[in-house]
Short mmCIF file of C-alpha atoms and ligand atoms in Angstrom, two decimals:
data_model
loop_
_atom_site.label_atom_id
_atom_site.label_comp_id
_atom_site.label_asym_id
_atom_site.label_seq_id
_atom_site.Cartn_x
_atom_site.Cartn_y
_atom_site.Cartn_z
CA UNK F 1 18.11 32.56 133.53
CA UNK F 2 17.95 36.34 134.11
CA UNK F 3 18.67 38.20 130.78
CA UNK F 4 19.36 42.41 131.09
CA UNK F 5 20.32 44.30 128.37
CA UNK F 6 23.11 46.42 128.77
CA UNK F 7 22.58 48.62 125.56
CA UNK F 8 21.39 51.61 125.94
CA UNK F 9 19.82 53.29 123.47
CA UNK F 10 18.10 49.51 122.25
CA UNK F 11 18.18 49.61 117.97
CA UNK F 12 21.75 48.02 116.88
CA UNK F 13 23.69 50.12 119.22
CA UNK F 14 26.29 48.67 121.42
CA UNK F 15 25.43 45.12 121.71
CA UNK F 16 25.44 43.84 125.34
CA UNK F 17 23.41 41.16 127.47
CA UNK F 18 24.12 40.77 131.13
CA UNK F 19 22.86 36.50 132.05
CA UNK F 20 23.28 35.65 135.59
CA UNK F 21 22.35 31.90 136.09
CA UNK F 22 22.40 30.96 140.06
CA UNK F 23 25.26 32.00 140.57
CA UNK F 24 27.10 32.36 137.41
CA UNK F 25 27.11 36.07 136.05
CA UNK F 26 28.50 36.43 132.11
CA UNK F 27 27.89 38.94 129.48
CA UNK F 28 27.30 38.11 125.97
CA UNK F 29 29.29 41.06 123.84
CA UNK F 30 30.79 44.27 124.39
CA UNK F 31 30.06 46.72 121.73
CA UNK F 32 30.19 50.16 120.70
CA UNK F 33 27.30 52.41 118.86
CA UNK F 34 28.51 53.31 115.70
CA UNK F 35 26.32 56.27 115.60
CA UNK F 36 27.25 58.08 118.50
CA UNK F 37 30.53 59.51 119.68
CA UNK F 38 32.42 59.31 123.12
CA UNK F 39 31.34 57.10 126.39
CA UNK F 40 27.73 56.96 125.40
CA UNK F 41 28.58 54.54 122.38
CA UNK F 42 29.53 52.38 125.16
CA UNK F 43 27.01 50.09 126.92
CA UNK F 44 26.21 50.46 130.25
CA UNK F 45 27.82 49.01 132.14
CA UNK F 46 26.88 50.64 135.16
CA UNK F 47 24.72 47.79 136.47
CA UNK F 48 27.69 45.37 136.48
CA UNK F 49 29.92 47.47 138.12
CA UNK F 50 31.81 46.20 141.50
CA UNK F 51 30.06 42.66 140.67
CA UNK F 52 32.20 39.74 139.55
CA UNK F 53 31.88 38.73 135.91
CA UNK F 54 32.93 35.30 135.24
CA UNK F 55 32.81 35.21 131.97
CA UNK F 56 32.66 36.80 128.55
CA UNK F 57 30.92 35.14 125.58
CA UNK F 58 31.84 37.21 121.75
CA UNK F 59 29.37 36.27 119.01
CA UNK F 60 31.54 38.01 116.40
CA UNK F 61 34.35 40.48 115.54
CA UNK F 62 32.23 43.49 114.34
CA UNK F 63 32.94 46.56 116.68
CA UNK F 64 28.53 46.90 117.52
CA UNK F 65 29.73 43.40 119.33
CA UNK F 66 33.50 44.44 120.13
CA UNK F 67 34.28 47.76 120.29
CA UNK F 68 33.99 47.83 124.22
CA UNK F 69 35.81 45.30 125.37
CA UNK F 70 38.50 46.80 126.30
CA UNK F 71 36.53 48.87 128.77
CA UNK F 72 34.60 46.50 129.98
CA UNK F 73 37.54 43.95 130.63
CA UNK F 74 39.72 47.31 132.38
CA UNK F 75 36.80 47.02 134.84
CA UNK F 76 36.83 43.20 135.18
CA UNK F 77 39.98 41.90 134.64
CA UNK F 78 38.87 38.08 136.29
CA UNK F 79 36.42 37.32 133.70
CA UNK F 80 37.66 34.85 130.86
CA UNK F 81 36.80 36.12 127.60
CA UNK F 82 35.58 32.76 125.53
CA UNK F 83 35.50 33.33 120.99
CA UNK F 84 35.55 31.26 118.28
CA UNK F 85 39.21 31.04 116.69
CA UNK F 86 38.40 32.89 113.68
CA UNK F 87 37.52 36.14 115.94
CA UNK F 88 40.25 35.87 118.07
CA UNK F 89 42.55 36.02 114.82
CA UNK F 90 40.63 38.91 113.95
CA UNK F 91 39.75 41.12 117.01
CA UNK F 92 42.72 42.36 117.95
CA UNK F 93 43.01 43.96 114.40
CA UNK F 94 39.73 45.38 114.57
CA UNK F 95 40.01 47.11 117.83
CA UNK F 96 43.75 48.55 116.83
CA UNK F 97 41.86 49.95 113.62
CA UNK F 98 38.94 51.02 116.14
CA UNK F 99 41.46 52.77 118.25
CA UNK F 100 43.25 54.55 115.11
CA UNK F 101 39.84 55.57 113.76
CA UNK F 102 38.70 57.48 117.57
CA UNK F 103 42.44 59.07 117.63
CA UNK F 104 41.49 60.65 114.13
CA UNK F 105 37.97 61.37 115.20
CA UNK F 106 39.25 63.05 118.80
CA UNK F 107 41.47 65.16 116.22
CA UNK F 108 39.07 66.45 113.73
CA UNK F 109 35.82 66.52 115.50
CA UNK F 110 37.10 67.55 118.98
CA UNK F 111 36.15 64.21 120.90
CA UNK F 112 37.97 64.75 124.29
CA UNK F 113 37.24 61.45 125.57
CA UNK F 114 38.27 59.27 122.08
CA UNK F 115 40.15 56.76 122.16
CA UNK F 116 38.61 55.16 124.66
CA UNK F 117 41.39 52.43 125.20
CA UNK F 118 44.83 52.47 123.75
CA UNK F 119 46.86 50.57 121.56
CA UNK F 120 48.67 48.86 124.47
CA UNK F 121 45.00 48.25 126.84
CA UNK F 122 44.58 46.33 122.88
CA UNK F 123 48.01 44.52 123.06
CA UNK F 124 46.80 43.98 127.15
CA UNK F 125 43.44 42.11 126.70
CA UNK F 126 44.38 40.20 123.68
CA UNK F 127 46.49 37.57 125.83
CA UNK F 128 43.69 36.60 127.95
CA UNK F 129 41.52 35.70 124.68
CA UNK F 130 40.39 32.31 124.92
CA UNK F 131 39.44 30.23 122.26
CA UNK F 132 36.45 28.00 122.02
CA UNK F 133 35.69 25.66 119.26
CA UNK F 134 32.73 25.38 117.45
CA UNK F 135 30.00 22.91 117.77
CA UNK F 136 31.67 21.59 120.92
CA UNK F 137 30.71 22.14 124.45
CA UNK F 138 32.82 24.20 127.00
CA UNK F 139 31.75 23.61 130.67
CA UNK F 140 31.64 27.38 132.87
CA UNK F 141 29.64 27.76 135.89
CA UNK F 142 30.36 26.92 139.24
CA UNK F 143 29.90 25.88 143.20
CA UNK F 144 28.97 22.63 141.74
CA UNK F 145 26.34 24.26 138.67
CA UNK F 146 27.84 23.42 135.81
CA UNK F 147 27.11 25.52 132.40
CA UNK F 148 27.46 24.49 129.21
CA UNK F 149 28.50 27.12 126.56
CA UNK F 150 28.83 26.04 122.62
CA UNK F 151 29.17 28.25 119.47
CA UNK F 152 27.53 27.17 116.35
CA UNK F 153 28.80 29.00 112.96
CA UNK F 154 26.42 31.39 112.22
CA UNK F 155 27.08 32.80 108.95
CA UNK F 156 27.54 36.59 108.69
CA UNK F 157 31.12 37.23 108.98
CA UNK F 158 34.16 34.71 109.58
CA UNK F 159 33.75 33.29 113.21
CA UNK F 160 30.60 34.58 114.05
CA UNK F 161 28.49 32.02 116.33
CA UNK F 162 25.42 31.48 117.80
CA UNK F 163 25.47 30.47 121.10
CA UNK F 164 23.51 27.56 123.31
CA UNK F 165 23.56 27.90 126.80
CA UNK F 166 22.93 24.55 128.87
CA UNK F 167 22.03 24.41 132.46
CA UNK F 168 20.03 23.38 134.95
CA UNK F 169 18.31 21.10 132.07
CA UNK F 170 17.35 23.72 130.05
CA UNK F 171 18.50 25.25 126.52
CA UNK F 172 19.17 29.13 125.65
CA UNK F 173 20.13 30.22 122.05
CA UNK F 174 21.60 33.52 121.26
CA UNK F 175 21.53 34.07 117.46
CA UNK F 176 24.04 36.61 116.94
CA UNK F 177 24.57 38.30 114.30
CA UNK F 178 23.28 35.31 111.58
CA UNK F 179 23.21 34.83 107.92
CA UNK F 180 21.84 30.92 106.71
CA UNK F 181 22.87 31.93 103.08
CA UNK F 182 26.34 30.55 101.60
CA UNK F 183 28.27 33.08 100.16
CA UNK F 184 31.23 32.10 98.17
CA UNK F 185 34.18 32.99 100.79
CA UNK F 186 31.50 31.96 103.63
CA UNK F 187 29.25 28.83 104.42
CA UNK F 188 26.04 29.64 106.07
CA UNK F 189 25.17 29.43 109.91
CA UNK F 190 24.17 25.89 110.97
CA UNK F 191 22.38 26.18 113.73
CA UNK F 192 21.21 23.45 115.72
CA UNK F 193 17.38 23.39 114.36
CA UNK F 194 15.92 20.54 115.97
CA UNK F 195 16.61 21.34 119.49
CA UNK F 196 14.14 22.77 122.08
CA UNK F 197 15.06 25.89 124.08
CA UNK F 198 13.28 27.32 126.40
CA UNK F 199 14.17 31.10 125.57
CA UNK F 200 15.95 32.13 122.15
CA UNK F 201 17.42 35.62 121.89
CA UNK F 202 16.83 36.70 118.38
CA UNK F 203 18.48 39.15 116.21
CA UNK F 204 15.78 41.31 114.19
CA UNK F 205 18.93 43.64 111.64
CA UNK F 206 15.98 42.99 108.73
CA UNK F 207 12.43 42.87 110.23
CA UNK F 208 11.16 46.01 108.21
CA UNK F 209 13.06 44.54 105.07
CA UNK F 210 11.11 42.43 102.70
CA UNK F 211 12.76 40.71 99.75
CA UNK F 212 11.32 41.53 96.96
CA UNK F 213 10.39 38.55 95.27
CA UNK F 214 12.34 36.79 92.39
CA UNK F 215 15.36 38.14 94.35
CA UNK F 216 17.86 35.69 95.69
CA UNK F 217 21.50 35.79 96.41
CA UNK F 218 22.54 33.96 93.01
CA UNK F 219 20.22 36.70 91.16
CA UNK F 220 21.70 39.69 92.94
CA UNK F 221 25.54 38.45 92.10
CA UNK F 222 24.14 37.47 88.61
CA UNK F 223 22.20 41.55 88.23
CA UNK F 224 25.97 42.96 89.71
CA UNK F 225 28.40 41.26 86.96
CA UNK F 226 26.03 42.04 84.07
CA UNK F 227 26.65 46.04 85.60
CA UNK F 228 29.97 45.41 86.33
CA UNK F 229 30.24 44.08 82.34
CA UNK F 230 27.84 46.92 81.00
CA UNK F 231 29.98 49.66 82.60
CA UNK F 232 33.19 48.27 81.24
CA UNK F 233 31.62 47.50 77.43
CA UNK F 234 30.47 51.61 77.80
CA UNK F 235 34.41 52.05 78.45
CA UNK F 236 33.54 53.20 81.64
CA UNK F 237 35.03 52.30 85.28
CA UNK F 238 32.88 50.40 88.19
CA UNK F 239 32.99 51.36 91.77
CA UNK F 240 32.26 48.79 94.36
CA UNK F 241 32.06 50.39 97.89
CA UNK F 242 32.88 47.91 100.47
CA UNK F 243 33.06 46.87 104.15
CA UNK F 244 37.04 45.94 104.93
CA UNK F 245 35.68 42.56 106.11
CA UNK F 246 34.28 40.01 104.56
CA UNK F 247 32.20 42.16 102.31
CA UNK F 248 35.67 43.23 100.42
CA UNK F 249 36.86 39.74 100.25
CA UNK F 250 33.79 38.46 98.89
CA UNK F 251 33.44 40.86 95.92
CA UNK F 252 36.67 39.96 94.87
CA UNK F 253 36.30 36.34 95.00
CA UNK F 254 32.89 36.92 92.88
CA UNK F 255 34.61 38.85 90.42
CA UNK F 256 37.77 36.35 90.05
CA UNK F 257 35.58 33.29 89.31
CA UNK F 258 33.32 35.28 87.15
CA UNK F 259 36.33 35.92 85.03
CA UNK F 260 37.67 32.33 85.36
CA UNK F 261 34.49 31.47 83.64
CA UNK F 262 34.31 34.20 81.25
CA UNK F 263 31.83 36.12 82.32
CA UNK F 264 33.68 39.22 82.85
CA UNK F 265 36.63 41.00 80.95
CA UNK F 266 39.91 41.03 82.01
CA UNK F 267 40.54 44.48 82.95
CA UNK F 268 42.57 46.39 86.09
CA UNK F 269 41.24 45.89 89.05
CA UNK F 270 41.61 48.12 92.22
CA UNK F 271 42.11 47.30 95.63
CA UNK F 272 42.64 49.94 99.06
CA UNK F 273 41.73 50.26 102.02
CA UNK F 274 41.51 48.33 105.79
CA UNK F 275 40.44 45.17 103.55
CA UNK F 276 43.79 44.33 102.18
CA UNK F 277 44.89 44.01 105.80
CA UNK F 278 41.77 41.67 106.10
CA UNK F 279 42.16 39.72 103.40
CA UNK F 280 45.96 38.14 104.55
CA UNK F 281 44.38 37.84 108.26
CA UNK F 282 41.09 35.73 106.14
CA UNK F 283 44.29 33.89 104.19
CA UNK F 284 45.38 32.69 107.61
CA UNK F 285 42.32 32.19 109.07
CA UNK F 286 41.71 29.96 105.92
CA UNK F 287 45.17 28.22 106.38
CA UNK F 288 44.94 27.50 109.75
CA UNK F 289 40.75 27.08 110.86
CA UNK F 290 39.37 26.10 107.51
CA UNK F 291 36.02 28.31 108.33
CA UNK F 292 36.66 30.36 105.33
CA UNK F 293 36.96 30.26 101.79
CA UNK F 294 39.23 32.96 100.91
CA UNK F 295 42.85 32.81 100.09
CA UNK F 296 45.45 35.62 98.83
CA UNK F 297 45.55 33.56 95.95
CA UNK F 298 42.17 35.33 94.80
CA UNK F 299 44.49 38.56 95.01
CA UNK F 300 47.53 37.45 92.76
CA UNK F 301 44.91 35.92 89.89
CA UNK F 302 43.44 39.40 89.82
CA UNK F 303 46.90 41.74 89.47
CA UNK F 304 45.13 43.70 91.83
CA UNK F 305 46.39 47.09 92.23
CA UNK F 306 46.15 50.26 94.40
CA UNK F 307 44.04 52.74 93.29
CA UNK F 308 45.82 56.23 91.89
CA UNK F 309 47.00 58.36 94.79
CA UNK F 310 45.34 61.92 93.45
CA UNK F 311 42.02 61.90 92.47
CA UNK F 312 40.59 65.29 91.05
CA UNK F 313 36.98 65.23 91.75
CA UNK F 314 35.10 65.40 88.08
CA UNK F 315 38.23 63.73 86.40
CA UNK F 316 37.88 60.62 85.90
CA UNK F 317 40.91 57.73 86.40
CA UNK F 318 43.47 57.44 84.21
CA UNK F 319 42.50 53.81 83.80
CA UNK F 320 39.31 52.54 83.52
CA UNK F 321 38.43 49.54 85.61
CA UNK F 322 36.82 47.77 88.54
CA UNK F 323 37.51 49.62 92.16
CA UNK F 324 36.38 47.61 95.61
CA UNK F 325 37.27 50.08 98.13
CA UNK F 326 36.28 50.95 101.25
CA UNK F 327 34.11 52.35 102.81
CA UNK F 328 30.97 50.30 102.01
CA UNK F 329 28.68 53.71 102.70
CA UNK F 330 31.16 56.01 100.88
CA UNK F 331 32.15 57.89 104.13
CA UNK F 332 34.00 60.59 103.45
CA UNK F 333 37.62 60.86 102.85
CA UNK F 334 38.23 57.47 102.24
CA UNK F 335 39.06 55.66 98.99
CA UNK F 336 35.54 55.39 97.55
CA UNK F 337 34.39 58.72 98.20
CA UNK F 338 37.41 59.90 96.45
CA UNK F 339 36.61 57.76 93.33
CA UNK F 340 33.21 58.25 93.80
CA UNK F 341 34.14 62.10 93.11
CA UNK F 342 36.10 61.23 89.84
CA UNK F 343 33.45 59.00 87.98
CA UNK F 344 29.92 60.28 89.39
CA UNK F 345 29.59 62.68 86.17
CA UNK F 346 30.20 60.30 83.40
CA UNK F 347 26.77 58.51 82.27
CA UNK F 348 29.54 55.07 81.16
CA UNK F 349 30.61 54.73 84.75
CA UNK F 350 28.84 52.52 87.41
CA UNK F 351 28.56 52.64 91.54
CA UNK F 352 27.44 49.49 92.83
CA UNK F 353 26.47 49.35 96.26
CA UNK F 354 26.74 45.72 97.36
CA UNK F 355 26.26 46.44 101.25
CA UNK F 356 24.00 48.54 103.88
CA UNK F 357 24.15 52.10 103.82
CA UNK F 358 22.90 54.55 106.84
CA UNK F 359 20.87 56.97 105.23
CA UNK F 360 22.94 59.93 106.50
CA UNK F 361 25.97 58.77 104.88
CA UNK F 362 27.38 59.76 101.15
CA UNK F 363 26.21 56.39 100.28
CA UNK F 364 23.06 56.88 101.51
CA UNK F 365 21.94 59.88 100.22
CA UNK F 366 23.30 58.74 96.85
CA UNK F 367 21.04 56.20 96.96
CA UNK F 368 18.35 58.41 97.47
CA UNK F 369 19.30 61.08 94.64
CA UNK F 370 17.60 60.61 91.33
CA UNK F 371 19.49 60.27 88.07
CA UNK F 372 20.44 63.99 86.74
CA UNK F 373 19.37 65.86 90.23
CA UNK F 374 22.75 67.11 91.68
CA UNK F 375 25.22 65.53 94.70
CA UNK F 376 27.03 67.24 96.86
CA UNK F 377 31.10 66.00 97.99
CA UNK F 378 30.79 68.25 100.64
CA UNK F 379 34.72 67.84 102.13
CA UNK F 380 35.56 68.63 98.33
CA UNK F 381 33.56 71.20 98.17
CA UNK F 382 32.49 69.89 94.54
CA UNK F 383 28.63 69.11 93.18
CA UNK F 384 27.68 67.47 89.84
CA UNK F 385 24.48 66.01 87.95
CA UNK F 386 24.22 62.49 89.20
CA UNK F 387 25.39 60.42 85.40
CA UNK F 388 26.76 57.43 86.35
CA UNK F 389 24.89 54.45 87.05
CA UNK F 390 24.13 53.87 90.31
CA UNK F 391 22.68 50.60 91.45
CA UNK F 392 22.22 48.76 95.11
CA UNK F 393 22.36 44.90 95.74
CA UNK F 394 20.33 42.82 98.00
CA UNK F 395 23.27 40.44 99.68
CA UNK F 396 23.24 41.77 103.40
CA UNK F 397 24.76 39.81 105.83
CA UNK F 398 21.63 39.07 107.97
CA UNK F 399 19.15 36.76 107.53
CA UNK F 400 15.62 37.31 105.60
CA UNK F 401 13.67 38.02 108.74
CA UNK F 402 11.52 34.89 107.33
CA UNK F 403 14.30 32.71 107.93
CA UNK F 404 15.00 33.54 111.67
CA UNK F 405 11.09 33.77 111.93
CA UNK F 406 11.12 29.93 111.35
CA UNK F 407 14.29 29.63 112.80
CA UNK F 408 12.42 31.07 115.86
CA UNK F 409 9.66 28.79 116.01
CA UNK F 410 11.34 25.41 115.10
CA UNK F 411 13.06 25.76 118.44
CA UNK F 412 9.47 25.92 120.22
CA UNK F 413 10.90 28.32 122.89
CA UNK F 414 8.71 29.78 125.36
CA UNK F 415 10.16 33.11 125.27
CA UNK F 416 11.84 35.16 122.17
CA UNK F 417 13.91 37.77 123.35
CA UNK F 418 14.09 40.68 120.41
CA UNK F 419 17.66 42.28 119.82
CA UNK F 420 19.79 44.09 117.23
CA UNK F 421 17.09 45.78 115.33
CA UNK F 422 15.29 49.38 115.20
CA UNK F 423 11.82 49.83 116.73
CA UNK F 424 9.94 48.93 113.80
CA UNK F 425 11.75 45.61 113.04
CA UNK F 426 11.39 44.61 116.61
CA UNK F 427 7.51 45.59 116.04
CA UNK F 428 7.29 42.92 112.79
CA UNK F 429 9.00 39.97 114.76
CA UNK F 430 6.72 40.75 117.76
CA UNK F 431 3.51 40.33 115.79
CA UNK F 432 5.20 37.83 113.47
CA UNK F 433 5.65 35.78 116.28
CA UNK F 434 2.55 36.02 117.92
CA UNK F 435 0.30 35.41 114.82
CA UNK F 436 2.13 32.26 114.53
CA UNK F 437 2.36 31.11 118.13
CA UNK F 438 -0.48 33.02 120.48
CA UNK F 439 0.76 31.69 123.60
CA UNK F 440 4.95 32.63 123.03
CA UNK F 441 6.27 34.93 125.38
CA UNK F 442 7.91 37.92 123.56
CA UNK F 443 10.69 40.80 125.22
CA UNK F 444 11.45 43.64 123.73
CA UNK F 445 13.97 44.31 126.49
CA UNK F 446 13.99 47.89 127.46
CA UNK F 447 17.76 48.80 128.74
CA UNK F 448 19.42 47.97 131.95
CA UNK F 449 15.66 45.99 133.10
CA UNK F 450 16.11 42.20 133.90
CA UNK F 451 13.64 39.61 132.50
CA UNK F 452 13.75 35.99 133.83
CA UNK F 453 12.93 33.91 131.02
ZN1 ZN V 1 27.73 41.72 112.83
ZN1 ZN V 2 25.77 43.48 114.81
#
């Protein structure tokens, strides 16, 4: 199998892996770099160009997997695009928000090439999703070479997989994106562990992030609802900045059974942003797949309501409460910068960060500004002491790099190919590796350079 990755700028980026077996040519993702604007958040697709893609593989729905498949599918409108069901029910939404958000972006920051596909190249490419169901072998390949592709859940978000590649006797993994944790609205990847494969391509999101120890899951949702209560007890409101999906979905389920048993107040709760959307797509998925946990009934048992419309930075609500809005890093103008604004300067009011944040964002440099020093809303043009409390929660959505480490080696590949992680967490699984297996193979792929493996 020859393996070339197709994203550029390697870290997260736009996720992308060109595999040509004999004959067979497929790409593994499509995505788009979150943290750069116009065609170079693309990957590059330069080296497929003019050659006939049979097929595309998507791990998951997030747009670092998904937010260039439009493109690349203009360009190769043969290939079959294989998911799981549970993406295909939610891609289309995603790339229609992805769309909206690079129409706003052309608008207000002057990107002449955004959007990069339309609504309709959306409506276009949606049709020729195909869906593949999990844990069960689809046969590809051709001129007599057959290839077996199968998705295995992997956690992370609803219908992400891993994904085994079978041919000519040999086994391939691709991890994906992967988390082996349940959460409540989400079982855990199961992954095939006691197969062989000769070359596993490994997702490193957490290889500079150790868990501190004494931390687990249960702990972290246990730490959140005693802030959640403390905040409310001070007669204060709680902000919960969230991703639209899954992340959003999950709090609320958390907080719902935590009041079913008693463990919080009943109090208003808030709801706004992209995740309400989510959350009836996540009903259906629910209804019709089974591969979540998460029904709109979670919604009705909470009253949940929209957040006031005007927010007056320094002012807090007019009713105190729990808010889980988006976004989960507090970008600015959306709904929990805005509420953000209104309860930063009272000491009984909480912000509860439950997800990643990019150190350049709002969220990020809250995180990094000390109790009393001052924070800046810069679009409001508004700065106060920091008061509140502010607290962060270990419950990413990747695996504890200790998990896919023996994840990793169980498989006894020969080769580890690193992805989806920044220099220095591509560093700690290449030693990692080593250290525990002298005589693996390991590729840090650099862009656009093929590797047999
Ligand atoms: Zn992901
Ligand atoms: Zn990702």
């Amino acid at each position: 199998m020859k393996i070339t990755d197709l994203n550029r700028d390697g870290g997260i980026g736009s996720n992308s892996m060109y595999v040509e077996i004999g004959e067979t040519r497929f790409i593994v993702d499509a995505g788009l770099n979150p943290k750069i604007a116009g065609y170079r958040a693309t990957p590059d697709f330069s080296l497929v160009e003019g050659k006939q893609i049979d097929f595309i593989v998507i791990t998951h729905c997030h747009l670092d997997h998904i937010g260039s498949l439009p493109i690349l599918m203009r360009n190769h409108p043969e290939a079959r695009v294989l998911m799981s069901h549970s993406s295909q029910m939610l891609i289309e939404r995603m790339l229609h928000n992805s769309c909206n958000v690079m129409k706003r972006q052309r608008a207000e920051q002057n990107i002449a090439e955004y959007p990069l596909f339309t609504h309709e190249d959306v409506d276009y490419i949606a049709d020729r999703f195909e869906v593949v169901p999990f844990c069960k072998p689809v046969s590809m390949g051709k001129n007599g070479s057959p290839i077996g592709i199968t998705l295995f859940p992997a956690g992370h978000v609803a219908g992400a997989g891993g994904l085994e590649i079978a041919a000519d006797n040999q086994k391939y993994f691709f991890s994906g994106d992967v988390l082996f944790e349940s959460q409540q609205t989400l079982d855990g990847a199961r992954f095939p562990l006691e197969k062989r494969y000769r070359a596993v391509i490994l997702e490193t999101t957490r290889g500079e992030t150790e868990r501190p120890a004494g931390k687990t899951r249960e702990s972290e949702v246990e730490r959140l609802l005693k802030t959640v209560v403390g905040a409310l007890r001070r007669g204060g409101s709680v902000l919960i900045p969230v991703f639209a999906l899954g992340r959003m979905q999950e709090i609320l389920t958390i907080i719902n059974n935590a009041r079913k048993e008693g463990l919080v107040p009943t109090c208003p709760v808030f709801g706004a942003g992209l995740g309400l959307a989510v959350a009836d797509h996540l009903d259906q998925i629910a209804k019709r797949t089974g591969q979540v946990n998460f029904t709109r009934k979670t919604i009705k048992e909470l009253r949940l309501r929209r957040p006031p419309r005007r927010l007056v930075p320094g002012r807090e609500p007019p009713e105190q409460g729990i808010y889980i809005l988006s976004s989960g890093m507090m970008v600015e103008n959306t709904p929990s910068y805005g509420l953000a604004a209104s309860i930063l300067a009272q000491g009984r009011n909480a912000i509860c960060f439950v997800g990643y944040c990019d150190p350049d964002t709002p969220g990020g440099k809250l995180l990094e500004t000390a109790p009393g020093e001052s924070f800046v809303f810069e679009t409001f043009d508004y700065q106060t002491p920091v008061r509140a409390q502010i607290e962060r929660f270990e419950m990413s959505g990747h695996a504890d790099r200790e998990e896919l480490l023996n994840f990793a080696l169980k498989a006894e590949p020969e080769t580890v190919v690193l992805t989806h992680g920044d220099p220095g967490a591509r560093a700690w699984f290449a030693a990692a590796l080593k250290e525990n297996n002298p005589s693996l193979a390991v590729v840090d792929p650099k862009p656009l350079v093929a590797h047999t493996v």
